[in-house]
Coordinates of C-alpha atoms in Angstrom, one line a residue:
X1 CA 0.0 0.0 0.0
X2 CA 1.5 3.4 -1.1
X3 CA 1.7 6.4 1.2
X4 CA -1.3 8.1 -0.3
X5 CA -3.5 5.1 0.2
X6 CA -2.3 4.7 3.8
X7 CA -3.1 8.4 4.4
X8 CA -6.6 7.9 3.0
X9 CA -7.0 4.8 5.2
X10 CA -5.9 6.8 8.2
X11 CA -8.1 9.8 7.5
X12 CA -11.4 7.8 7.4
X13 CA -13.2 10.4 9.6
X14 CA -12.4 13.1 7.0
X15 CA -13.6 11.3 3.9
X16 CA -16.9 13.3 3.7
X17 CA -15.0 16.6 3.9
X18 CA -12.6 15.3 1.2
X19 CA -15.5 14.3 -1.1
X20 CA -17.1 17.8 -0.6
X21 CA -13.7 19.5 -1.3
X22 CA -13.2 17.4 -4.4
X23 CA -16.8 18.2 -5.6
X24 CA -16.2 21.9 -5.2
X25 CA -12.9 21.6 -7.1
X26 CA -14.8 19.8 -10.0
X27 CA -17.6 22.4 -10.1
X28 CA -15.1 25.2 -10.0
X29 CA -13.3 23.7 -13.0
X30 CA -16.6 23.3 -14.8
X31 CA -17.4 27.0 -14.5
X32 CA -13.8 27.9 -15.2
X33 CA -13.9 26.2 -18.7
X34 CA -17.3 27.7 -19.7
X35 CA -16.0 31.2 -20.5
X36 CA -13.9 29.8 -23.4
X37 CA -17.1 28.2 -24.7
X38 CA -18.9 31.5 -24.4
X39 CA -16.1 33.2 -26.4
X40 CA -16.7 30.8 -29.2
X41 CA -20.5 31.4 -29.0
X42 CA -19.9 35.2 -29.0
X43 CA -17.7 34.9 -32.1
X44 CA -20.4 32.8 -33.7
X45 CA -23.1 35.5 -32.9
X46 CA -21.0 38.3 -34.4
X47 CA -20.2 36.3 -37.6
X48 CA -23.5 34.5 -38.2
X49 CA -25.9 36.9 -36.4
X50 CA -29.5 35.5 -36.9
X51 CA -28.0 32.2 -38.1
X52 CA -25.9 31.7 -35.0
X53 CA -26.0 28.8 -32.6
X54 CA -28.2 30.7 -30.1
X55 CA -30.8 31.5 -32.8
X56 CA -31.7 27.8 -32.7
X57 CA -33.2 28.5 -29.2
X58 CA -35.5 31.1 -30.6
X59 CA -33.4 34.2 -29.8
X60 CA -32.8 35.7 -33.2
X61 CA -32.1 39.3 -32.3
X62 CA -28.3 39.8 -32.2
X63 CA -28.4 42.3 -29.3
X64 CA -30.6 39.9 -27.2
X65 CA -28.1 37.2 -27.9
X66 CA -25.2 39.4 -26.7
X67 CA -27.2 40.4 -23.6
X68 CA -27.9 36.7 -22.9
X69 CA -24.2 36.0 -23.2
X70 CA -23.4 38.8 -20.8
X71 CA -25.9 37.4 -18.3
X72 CA -24.5 33.9 -18.7
X73 CA -20.9 35.3 -18.2
X74 CA -21.9 37.0 -14.9
X75 CA -23.5 33.7 -13.7
X76 CA -20.6 31.6 -14.8
X77 CA -18.0 33.9 -13.2
X78 CA -20.1 34.0 -10.0
X79 CA -20.3 30.2 -9.9
X80 CA -16.6 29.9 -10.5
X81 CA -15.8 32.4 -7.7
X82 CA -18.3 30.7 -5.3
X83 CA -16.8 27.3 -5.8
X84 CA -13.3 28.6 -5.6
X85 CA -14.1 30.0 -2.2
X86 CA -15.7 26.8 -1.1
X87 CA -13.0 24.5 -2.3
X88 CA -10.2 26.7 -0.8
X89 CA -11.9 26.8 2.6
X90 CA -12.7 23.1 2.5
X91 CA -9.2 21.9 1.4
X92 CA -7.4 24.3 3.8
X93 CA -9.6 23.3 6.8
X94 CA -9.1 19.7 5.9
X95 CA -5.4 20.1 5.7
X96 CA -5.3 21.9 9.1
X97 CA -7.6 19.3 10.8
X98 CA -5.7 16.3 9.4
X99 CA -2.4 17.9 10.3
X100 CA -3.6 18.5 13.8
X101 CA -4.9 15.0 14.3
X102 CA -1.9 13.3 12.7
X103 CA 0.6 15.3 14.8
X104 CA -1.3 14.5 18.0
X105 CA -1.7 10.8 17.1
X106 CA 2.0 10.5 16.2
X107 CA 3.0 12.3 19.4
X108 CA 0.7 10.1 21.6
X109 CA 2.1 7.0 19.9
X110 CA 5.7 8.1 20.3
X111 CA 5.1 8.6 24.1
X112 CA 4.0 5.0 24.4
X113 CA 7.0 3.5 22.7
X114 CA 9.6 1.8 24.8
X115 CA 12.8 3.7 25.8
X116 CA 14.8 1.4 23.5
X117 CA 13.1 3.2 20.5
X118 CA 14.5 6.5 21.7
X119 CA 17.9 5.1 22.2
X120 CA 18.0 4.4 18.4
X121 CA 16.5 7.7 17.3
X122 CA 17.9 11.1 17.6
X123 CA 15.6 13.8 19.1
X124 CA 16.2 16.0 16.0
X125 CA 15.0 13.3 13.6
X126 CA 11.8 12.8 15.6
X127 CA 11.3 16.5 15.7
X128 CA 11.6 16.6 11.9
X129 CA 9.0 13.9 11.5
X130 CA 6.5 15.4 14.1
X131 CA 6.8 18.9 12.7
X132 CA 8.4 19.3 9.3
X133 CA 7.1 16.2 7.7
X134 CA 3.5 16.8 8.9
X135 CA 3.8 20.4 7.5
X136 CA 4.8 19.0 4.1
X137 CA 1.6 17.0 4.1
X138 CA -0.4 20.1 4.9
X139 CA 1.2 22.0 2.0
X140 CA 0.1 19.2 -0.4
X141 CA -3.5 19.2 0.8
X142 CA -3.7 23.0 0.7
X143 CA -3.0 23.2 -3.0
X144 CA -1.7 20.0 -4.6
X145 CA -4.8 17.8 -4.2
X146 CA -7.0 20.5 -5.8
X147 CA -4.6 20.9 -8.6
X148 CA -4.5 17.2 -9.4
X149 CA -8.3 17.0 -9.4
X150 CA -8.6 20.1 -11.6
X151 CA -6.1 18.9 -14.2
X152 CA -7.9 15.6 -14.4
X153 CA -11.3 17.2 -14.7
X154 CA -10.0 19.8 -17.2
X155 CA -8.7 16.9 -19.4
X156 CA -12.1 15.2 -19.4
X157 CA -14.2 18.3 -19.9
X158 CA -12.1 19.8 -22.7
X159 CA -11.7 16.4 -24.3
X160 CA -15.5 16.0 -24.4
X161 CA -15.9 19.5 -26.0
X162 CA -13.2 18.6 -28.6
X163 CA -14.8 15.3 -29.6
X164 CA -18.2 17.0 -29.8
X165 CA -17.0 19.8 -32.1
X166 CA -14.2 18.1 -34.1
X167 CA -13.5 14.4 -33.4
X168 CA -10.7 14.2 -35.9
X169 CA -8.9 17.3 -34.5
X170 CA -9.4 15.9 -31.0
X171 CA -7.5 12.8 -31.8
X172 CA -4.6 14.8 -33.0
X173 CA -4.6 17.6 -30.5
X174 CA -5.1 15.5 -27.4
X175 CA -2.6 12.8 -28.4
X176 CA 0.2 14.4 -26.2
X177 CA -2.0 14.2 -23.1
X178 CA -1.4 10.4 -22.3
X179 CA 2.3 11.0 -23.1
X180 CA 2.4 13.9 -20.7
X181 CA 0.7 11.9 -17.9
X182 CA 3.0 8.9 -18.5
X183 CA 6.0 11.1 -18.4
X184 CA 4.9 12.8 -15.2
X185 CA 4.4 9.4 -13.5
X186 CA 7.8 8.2 -14.8
X187 CA 9.5 11.2 -13.2
X188 CA 7.5 10.7 -10.0
X189 CA 8.8 7.1 -9.5
X190 CA 12.3 8.3 -9.8
X191 CA 11.8 11.4 -7.6
X192 CA 10.3 9.3 -4.7
X193 CA 13.6 7.8 -3.4
X194 CA 15.4 11.1 -3.9
X195 CA 12.9 13.0 -1.7
X196 CA 13.1 10.2 0.9
X197 CA 16.9 11.0 1.1
X198 CA 16.1 14.7 1.4
X199 CA 13.8 14.1 4.4
X200 CA 16.4 11.9 6.1
X201 CA 19.1 14.6 5.5
X202 CA 16.7 17.2 7.0
X203 CA 16.3 15.0 10.1
X204 CA 20.1 14.8 10.5
X205 CA 20.4 18.6 10.4
X206 CA 17.6 18.9 13.0
X207 CA 19.3 16.4 15.2
X208 CA 22.6 18.2 15.1
X209 CA 21.1 21.6 15.7
X210 CA 18.9 20.3 18.6
X211 CA 22.0 18.6 20.2
X212 CA 24.1 21.7 19.9
X213 CA 21.5 24.1 21.3
X214 CA 21.0 21.9 24.3
X215 CA 24.7 21.7 24.9
X216 CA 25.6 25.3 24.1
X217 CA 27.2 25.9 27.4
X218 CA 29.6 23.0 26.9
X219 CA 30.4 24.2 23.4
X220 CA 31.2 27.7 24.6
X221 CA 33.3 26.3 27.6
X222 CA 35.4 24.2 25.3
X223 CA 35.6 26.9 22.6
X224 CA 34.2 24.4 20.1
X225 CA 32.1 26.8 18.1
X226 CA 34.1 26.4 14.9
X227 CA 34.2 22.6 15.4
X228 CA 30.5 22.4 15.7
X229 CA 29.9 24.9 12.9
X230 CA 31.9 22.5 10.7
X231 CA 29.6 19.7 11.7
X232 CA 26.6 21.8 10.8
X233 CA 28.3 22.7 7.5
X234 CA 28.7 19.0 6.7
X235 CA 25.1 18.2 7.5
X236 CA 23.8 21.1 5.6
X237 CA 26.1 20.3 2.6
X238 CA 24.7 16.8 2.6
X239 CA 21.2 18.2 2.6
X240 CA 22.1 20.6 -0.2
X241 CA 23.5 17.7 -2.3
X242 CA 20.5 15.4 -1.8
X243 CA 18.2 18.3 -2.7
X244 CA 20.3 19.1 -5.8
X245 CA 19.8 15.5 -7.0
X246 CA 16.1 15.8 -6.6
X247 CA 16.0 19.3 -8.2
X248 CA 18.0 18.1 -11.2
X249 CA 15.3 15.5 -12.0
X250 CA 12.2 17.6 -11.1
X251 CA 13.5 20.6 -13.2
X252 CA 13.5 18.4 -16.3
X253 CA 9.8 17.7 -16.1
X254 CA 8.5 21.1 -17.3
X255 CA 10.6 21.3 -20.5
X256 CA 9.6 17.8 -21.5
X257 CA 5.9 18.5 -20.9
X258 CA 6.2 21.9 -22.7
X259 CA 7.5 20.2 -25.9
X260 CA 4.6 17.7 -25.8
X261 CA 2.1 20.6 -25.2
X262 CA 3.6 22.5 -28.2
X263 CA 2.8 19.6 -30.5
X264 CA -0.8 19.6 -29.5
X265 CA -1.2 23.3 -29.7
X266 CA 0.4 23.6 -33.1
X267 CA -1.9 20.7 -34.3
X268 CA -5.0 22.6 -33.2
X269 CA -3.8 25.9 -34.6
X270 CA -2.8 24.6 -38.0
X271 CA -5.1 21.7 -38.7
X272 CA -8.0 23.3 -37.0
X273 CA -7.5 26.5 -39.0
X274 CA -7.4 24.4 -42.2
X275 CA -10.7 22.8 -41.2
X276 CA -12.3 26.2 -40.5
X277 CA -11.2 27.6 -43.8
X278 CA -12.6 24.6 -45.6
X279 CA -15.9 24.8 -43.9
X280 CA -15.5 21.6 -41.9
X281 CA -15.9 23.5 -38.6
X282 CA -17.3 26.9 -37.9
X283 CA -15.2 30.0 -37.0
X284 CA -16.7 30.0 -33.5
X285 CA -15.9 26.3 -33.0
X286 CA -12.3 27.0 -34.2
X287 CA -12.1 29.9 -31.6
X288 CA -13.4 27.6 -28.9
X289 CA -10.9 24.8 -29.8
X290 CA -7.9 27.2 -29.8
X291 CA -8.8 28.7 -26.5
X292 CA -9.6 25.3 -24.9
X293 CA -6.3 23.8 -26.2
X294 CA -4.4 26.5 -24.4
X295 CA -6.7 26.1 -21.3
X296 CA -6.1 22.3 -21.3
X297 CA -2.5 21.9 -22.3
X298 CA -0.7 24.8 -20.7
X299 CA -1.9 24.1 -17.2
X300 CA -0.3 20.7 -17.7
X301 CA 3.1 22.4 -17.2
X302 CA 2.0 22.8 -13.6
X303 CA 2.2 19.0 -13.3
X304 CA 5.9 19.4 -12.7
X305 CA 5.2 21.5 -9.6
X306 CA 2.4 19.2 -8.5
X307 CA 4.6 16.1 -9.0
X308 CA 7.4 17.8 -7.0
X309 CA 5.0 18.7 -4.2
X310 CA 3.4 15.3 -4.3
X311 CA 6.6 13.4 -3.9
X312 CA 7.9 15.6 -1.1
X313 CA 4.6 15.1 0.7
X314 CA 4.6 11.3 0.1
X315 CA 8.1 11.0 1.4
X316 CA 7.1 12.9 4.5
X317 CA 3.8 11.0 5.0
X318 CA 5.7 7.7 4.7
X319 CA 7.9 8.7 7.6
X320 CA 5.0 9.9 9.8
X321 CA 3.0 6.8 9.1
X322 CA 6.1 4.7 9.7
X323 CA 6.3 6.1 13.2
X324 CA 2.6 5.3 13.7
X325 CA 3.2 1.8 12.5
X326 CA 6.0 1.2 15.1
X327 CA 4.7 -1.5 17.4
X328 CA 4.1 -0.6 21.1
X329 CA 5.9 -3.6 22.6
X330 CA 4.9 -2.6 26.2
X331 CA 1.1 -2.9 26.5
X332 CA -0.7 -0.2 28.5
X333 CA -3.9 -2.1 29.2
X334 CA -4.1 -4.5 32.1
X335 CA -5.7 -5.1 35.6
X336 CA -6.6 -1.9 37.3
X337 CA -4.9 -1.1 40.6
X338 CA -5.8 2.0 42.6
X339 CA -2.7 3.7 44.1
X340 CA -4.5 4.3 47.4
X341 CA -4.9 0.5 47.8
X342 CA -1.2 -0.3 47.2
X343 CA 0.8 -1.4 50.3
X344 CA 4.1 -1.3 48.5
X345 CA 5.5 -4.9 48.8
X346 CA 7.9 -5.5 45.9
X347 CA 9.3 -8.9 44.8
X348 CA 12.0 -9.3 42.2
X349 CA 12.0 -12.9 41.2
X350 CA 14.9 -14.4 39.1
X351 CA 15.1 -11.2 37.1
X352 CA 17.4 -11.0 34.0
X353 CA 17.8 -8.4 31.4
X354 CA 20.3 -7.5 28.6
X355 CA 20.7 -4.4 26.4
X356 CA 21.1 -6.1 23.0
X357 CA 23.8 -8.7 23.7
X358 CA 25.2 -7.1 26.9
X359 CA 23.8 -8.8 30.0
X360 CA 22.9 -6.1 32.7
X361 CA 20.9 -8.1 35.3
X362 CA 21.4 -11.8 36.0
X363 CA 19.0 -13.8 38.1
X364 CA 18.3 -11.0 40.6
X365 CA 15.9 -12.1 43.4
X366 CA 14.9 -10.0 46.5
X367 CA 11.9 -8.9 48.4
X368 CA 11.1 -5.4 49.8
X369 CA 8.5 -5.2 52.5
X370 CA 6.0 -2.3 52.7
X371 CA 7.5 0.8 54.3
X372 CA 11.1 -0.3 54.0
X373 CA 13.8 2.0 52.6
X374 CA 16.1 -0.1 50.5
X375 CA 19.3 1.1 48.8
X376 CA 21.2 -0.2 45.8
X377 CA 24.9 0.8 45.5
X378 CA 27.7 -0.3 43.2
X379 CA 29.9 0.8 40.3
X380 CA 28.5 2.4 37.2
X381 CA 27.0 -0.2 34.9
X382 CA 26.3 -2.7 37.7
X383 CA 22.5 -2.7 36.9
X384 CA 21.1 -0.5 39.6
X385 CA 19.2 1.9 37.4
X386 CA 18.1 -0.9 35.1
X387 CA 16.3 -2.5 38.0
X388 CA 14.3 0.7 38.5
X389 CA 13.6 1.0 34.8
X390 CA 12.2 -2.5 34.8
X391 CA 10.0 -1.7 37.8
X392 CA 8.6 1.3 35.9
X393 CA 8.2 -0.9 32.8
X394 CA 10.4 1.2 30.6
X395 CA 11.8 -2.1 29.4
X396 CA 10.6 -5.7 29.5
X397 CA 12.7 -8.3 31.4
X398 CA 14.0 -11.3 29.3
X399 CA 13.2 -13.6 32.2
X400 CA 11.8 -13.4 35.7
X401 CA 9.0 -11.3 37.3
X402 CA 8.5 -8.2 39.3
X403 CA 5.4 -8.3 41.6
X404 CA 3.8 -5.4 43.4
X405 CA 1.6 -6.5 46.3
X406 CA 1.6 -10.0 44.7
X407 CA 0.5 -8.8 41.3
X408 CA 2.8 -9.4 38.3
X409 CA 3.4 -5.8 37.1
X410 CA 3.3 -7.1 33.5
X411 CA -0.4 -7.8 34.0
X412 CA -1.2 -4.4 35.6
X413 CA -2.5 -1.3 33.8
X414 CA 0.6 0.6 33.0
X415 CA -0.9 4.0 33.9
X416 CA -2.0 2.6 37.3
X417 CA 1.4 1.1 38.0
X418 CA 3.3 4.4 37.2
X419 CA 0.8 6.4 39.3
X420 CA 1.7 4.2 42.2
X421 CA 5.4 5.1 41.9
X422 CA 7.1 8.4 42.5
X423 CA 10.3 8.8 40.5
X424 CA 13.1 11.3 41.0
X425 CA 16.1 10.9 38.7
X426 CA 19.4 12.6 38.5
X427 CA 18.4 14.2 35.2
X428 CA 15.5 16.3 36.3
X429 CA 12.9 17.2 33.7
X430 CA 11.2 20.6 34.3
X431 CA 8.8 22.3 31.9
X432 CA 9.0 25.9 30.7
X433 CA 6.4 27.1 33.2
X434 CA 6.2 28.4 36.7
X435 CA 7.5 26.8 39.9
X436 CA 4.0 25.9 40.9
X437 CA 3.3 24.4 37.5
X438 CA 6.3 22.1 37.8
X439 CA 5.6 21.0 41.4
X440 CA 2.0 20.1 40.3
X441 CA 3.1 18.6 37.0
X442 CA 0.9 15.7 35.8
X443 CA -1.5 15.9 38.7
X444 CA -4.3 18.1 37.2
X445 CA -5.9 20.7 39.4
X446 CA -3.9 21.1 42.6
X447 CA -4.4 23.7 45.3
X448 CA -1.7 26.2 46.1
X449 CA -1.7 25.1 49.7
X450 CA -0.9 21.5 48.7
X451 CA 1.9 22.7 46.4
X452 CA 3.4 24.9 49.2
X453 CA 3.2 22.0 51.7
X454 CA 5.1 19.7 49.3
X455 CA 7.7 22.4 48.7
X456 CA 8.2 22.8 52.5
X457 CA 8.5 19.0 52.9
X458 CA 11.3 19.1 50.2
X459 CA 12.9 22.1 51.9
X460 CA 12.4 24.1 48.8
X461 CA 9.9 26.7 50.1
X462 CA 12.5 29.2 51.4
X463 CA 14.4 29.6 48.2
X464 CA 11.1 29.7 46.2
X465 CA 9.9 32.6 48.3
X466 CA 13.1 34.5 47.4
X467 CA 12.5 34.1 43.7
X468 CA 11.1 37.3 41.9
X469 CA 7.5 36.1 41.7
X470 CA 7.7 33.2 44.2
X471 CA 5.7 30.2 43.1
X472 CA 4.7 32.0 39.9
X473 CA 8.2 32.6 38.8
X474 CA 8.9 31.3 35.2
X475 CA 11.9 29.0 35.4
X476 CA 12.7 28.7 31.7
X477 CA 13.2 25.7 29.4
X478 CA 14.3 22.7 31.4
X479 CA 14.5 24.9 34.5
X480 CA 17.6 26.6 33.3
X481 CA 17.0 29.7 35.5
X482 CA 17.5 27.4 38.6
X483 CA 20.6 25.8 40.0
X484 CA 21.0 22.0 40.0
X485 CA 20.2 21.7 43.6
X486 CA 17.1 23.9 43.2
X487 CA 15.9 21.8 40.3
X488 CA 16.4 18.6 42.3
X489 CA 14.4 19.9 45.3
X490 CA 11.5 20.8 42.9
X491 CA 11.6 17.3 41.5
X492 CA 11.4 15.9 45.1
X493 CA 8.5 18.3 45.9
X494 CA 6.7 17.0 42.8
X495 CA 7.2 13.4 44.0
X496 CA 6.0 14.3 47.5
X497 CA 2.9 16.0 46.2
X498 CA 2.1 12.9 44.1
X499 CA 2.1 10.9 47.4
X500 CA 2.9 7.5 45.9
X501 CA 3.1 4.3 47.9
X502 CA 6.4 3.5 46.3
X503 CA 9.1 6.2 45.9
X504 CA 12.2 5.7 43.7
X505 CA 15.3 8.0 43.9
X506 CA 17.7 7.3 41.1
X507 CA 21.0 9.1 41.9
X508 CA 18.8 12.0 43.1
X509 CA 21.6 13.6 45.1
X510 CA 24.7 12.7 43.0
X511 CA 24.9 16.2 41.4
X512 CA 24.1 18.5 44.3
X513 CA 26.2 20.2 46.9
X514 CA 26.5 19.0 50.5
X515 CA 24.0 21.5 51.8
X516 CA 21.3 20.4 49.3
X517 CA 22.2 16.8 49.9
X518 CA 21.6 17.3 53.6
X519 CA 18.3 19.1 53.0
X520 CA 17.1 16.3 50.6
X521 CA 18.2 13.7 53.2
X522 CA 16.2 15.4 55.9
X523 CA 13.2 15.4 53.7
X524 CA 13.6 11.7 52.8
X525 CA 13.9 10.7 56.4
X526 CA 10.4 12.1 56.9
X527 CA 8.6 11.1 53.7
X528 CA 10.1 7.6 53.5
X529 CA 8.5 6.5 56.8
X530 CA 5.1 5.9 55.3
X531 CA 6.1 4.3 52.0
X532 CA 8.4 1.8 50.3
X533 CA 11.5 3.7 49.1
X534 CA 14.1 2.6 46.7
X535 CA 17.3 4.6 46.7
X536 CA 20.0 4.3 44.1
X537 CA 23.1 6.1 45.1
X538 CA 26.8 6.5 44.6
X539 CA 27.2 8.5 47.8
X540 CA 27.0 6.0 50.5
X541 CA 26.4 8.7 53.1
X542 CA 22.9 9.1 51.8
X543 CA 21.9 5.5 52.3
X544 CA 23.6 4.6 55.6
X545 CA 20.3 4.6 57.4
X546 CA 18.4 2.4 55.0
X547 CA 16.8 -0.8 56.3
X548 CA 18.8 -2.8 53.8
X549 CA 21.6 -2.0 51.4
X550 CA 22.2 -4.2 48.3
X551 CA 25.6 -4.0 46.7
X552 CA 25.5 -4.8 43.0
X553 CA 28.3 -6.0 40.7
X554 CA 28.0 -7.0 37.1
X555 CA 24.2 -7.4 37.3
X556 CA 24.1 -9.4 40.5
X557 CA 23.6 -8.7 44.2
X558 CA 26.9 -9.6 45.9
X559 CA 26.2 -8.3 49.4
X560 CA 23.1 -7.3 51.4
X561 CA 22.6 -5.9 54.9
X562 CA 22.5 -2.8 57.0
X563 CA 25.3 -0.2 56.9
X564 CA 27.0 -1.5 60.1
X565 CA 26.7 -5.2 59.1
X566 CA 28.2 -4.6 55.7
X567 CA 31.1 -2.7 57.2
X568 CA 31.6 -5.6 59.5
X569 CA 31.8 -8.0 56.6
X570 CA 34.7 -6.0 55.3
X571 CA 33.7 -6.7 51.7
X572 CA 32.9 -4.6 48.6
X573 CA 30.7 -2.2 50.5
X574 CA 33.3 -1.6 53.2
X575 CA 35.9 -0.9 50.5
X576 CA 33.6 1.6 48.8
X577 CA 33.0 3.3 52.2
X578 CA 36.6 3.6 52.9
X579 CA 37.2 5.0 49.5
X580 CA 34.6 7.7 49.9
X581 CA 35.4 8.6 53.5
X582 CA 39.2 8.3 53.3
X583 CA 39.3 5.7 56.1
X584 CA 41.9 3.0 56.1
X585 CA 41.7 -0.6 57.5
X586 CA 44.6 -2.8 58.4
X587 CA 44.3 -4.4 55.0
X588 CA 44.6 -1.1 53.3
X589 CA 47.7 0.0 55.2
X590 CA 50.9 0.2 53.2
X591 CA 53.6 -2.4 54.2
X592 CA 56.0 -1.5 56.9
X593 CA 59.4 -0.3 55.9
X594 CA 61.1 -1.5 59.1

């Protein structure tokens, strides 16, 4: 199924609007052609007078015939203008509505795709699909669809008049039309892959620009402006070259079509004139045919632009519908579980997971009782964060199960599961809104009192009050007007306001100063008393009071226990503790020189 068929299949709800728009286009073209016919009739009236074509209908007076032609002209031009207004409004509204629905559907679908999908796609390429490619489709529907319909209708209508007035001349004059249409489709097939390359190249540029704008501080700090400008130059040059290949082919369409049109027009002009001088057709009919030949054939030069716009749009539509066709490997539907009824007991049973061919978790089994605070520590890449991502169902485990209050989380409604879990990560996501908007993010209508209470619990209230507009202060894109510690406290306040039965802190204090870490720790000591809390940390000082600490290495749990018991074991945890605190044990002491 080609891209256009897939688009029609997708846009079922707009088929009535599309049919009406097409009908208005056809009627507009019908009235658009009639003035040429009236010219021929007018010439016939002037030449033949009482013996003209109109005299057959009982109107023999020449002046009355001309007045009738004037009235018909007004009606025809009025009809043409009316239906032009109607088709433009209908096509443009259809383009806007379909663009709106397609963008929303594509975005909703992308949000439900697993994290693995985003690891293989750059943000810039997705932005190009969700924005630029959908806009290309809108441009085609705004004008291209109407142009295709009107060229087709023009060919049929003019062809009918030709065969009615001069069948022999019609066969000669209209002979180029099939060749023109075949040539246009021939060019289209060869343009399609070239425009697909153009859209890919546009995605690469978007990706590079998006990446550089997000990392502008680093680029400036490392004085890498010229280095990155060279990258943008290379990406833009690739885009220019791929566009040039498409332009070279699309530019050839119009000259080829023009030569075919010339043959048809010359045939009408010369052979039709010969027929008129020999009395085979009337002078009025000859005038009509000359005008109609121009009206039919010259607009066919626009097929080049239509074909170009069509192929650009189809390449874009193919990419958008490709995103919509990406399977959602993690189902959202399942057994409902109200957050207020969740106790927070977690069971990880023989859990294994690998990114591609790299094992990350291997046969992890443990149980966390409701209300416990459990920490996971270990070197980078040991599988700590992966455990949390599996709990949130960002990924699916290869083997094993995770159970929440005895329910396999794979069988639970995904929205219900995630509503039961509060998540604070090291990389805090904040929207371009106010402080209050970010604390209440995703929770609908929340009272200012509840927002302030959550901020106080996260020890964020004091610094928020010092901001220019307090809780109404706009914090900029990704919270760039705040410090790292301030952003982290806002994220914690957001999790507190959510009031989940399970709280997950994934390296939440790894990038903050000691004062902020101490403030966050005080907040956690309070809010973790009534809920199950999972803490992933590099700083062991933040987890020393946890009910249980699990040390992970190479995807497995190698040690478990309280802070004191793990120090007593003098194993991996004790070594990490000494490394971070600077303490030495007898085993760590250098050999005596005496």
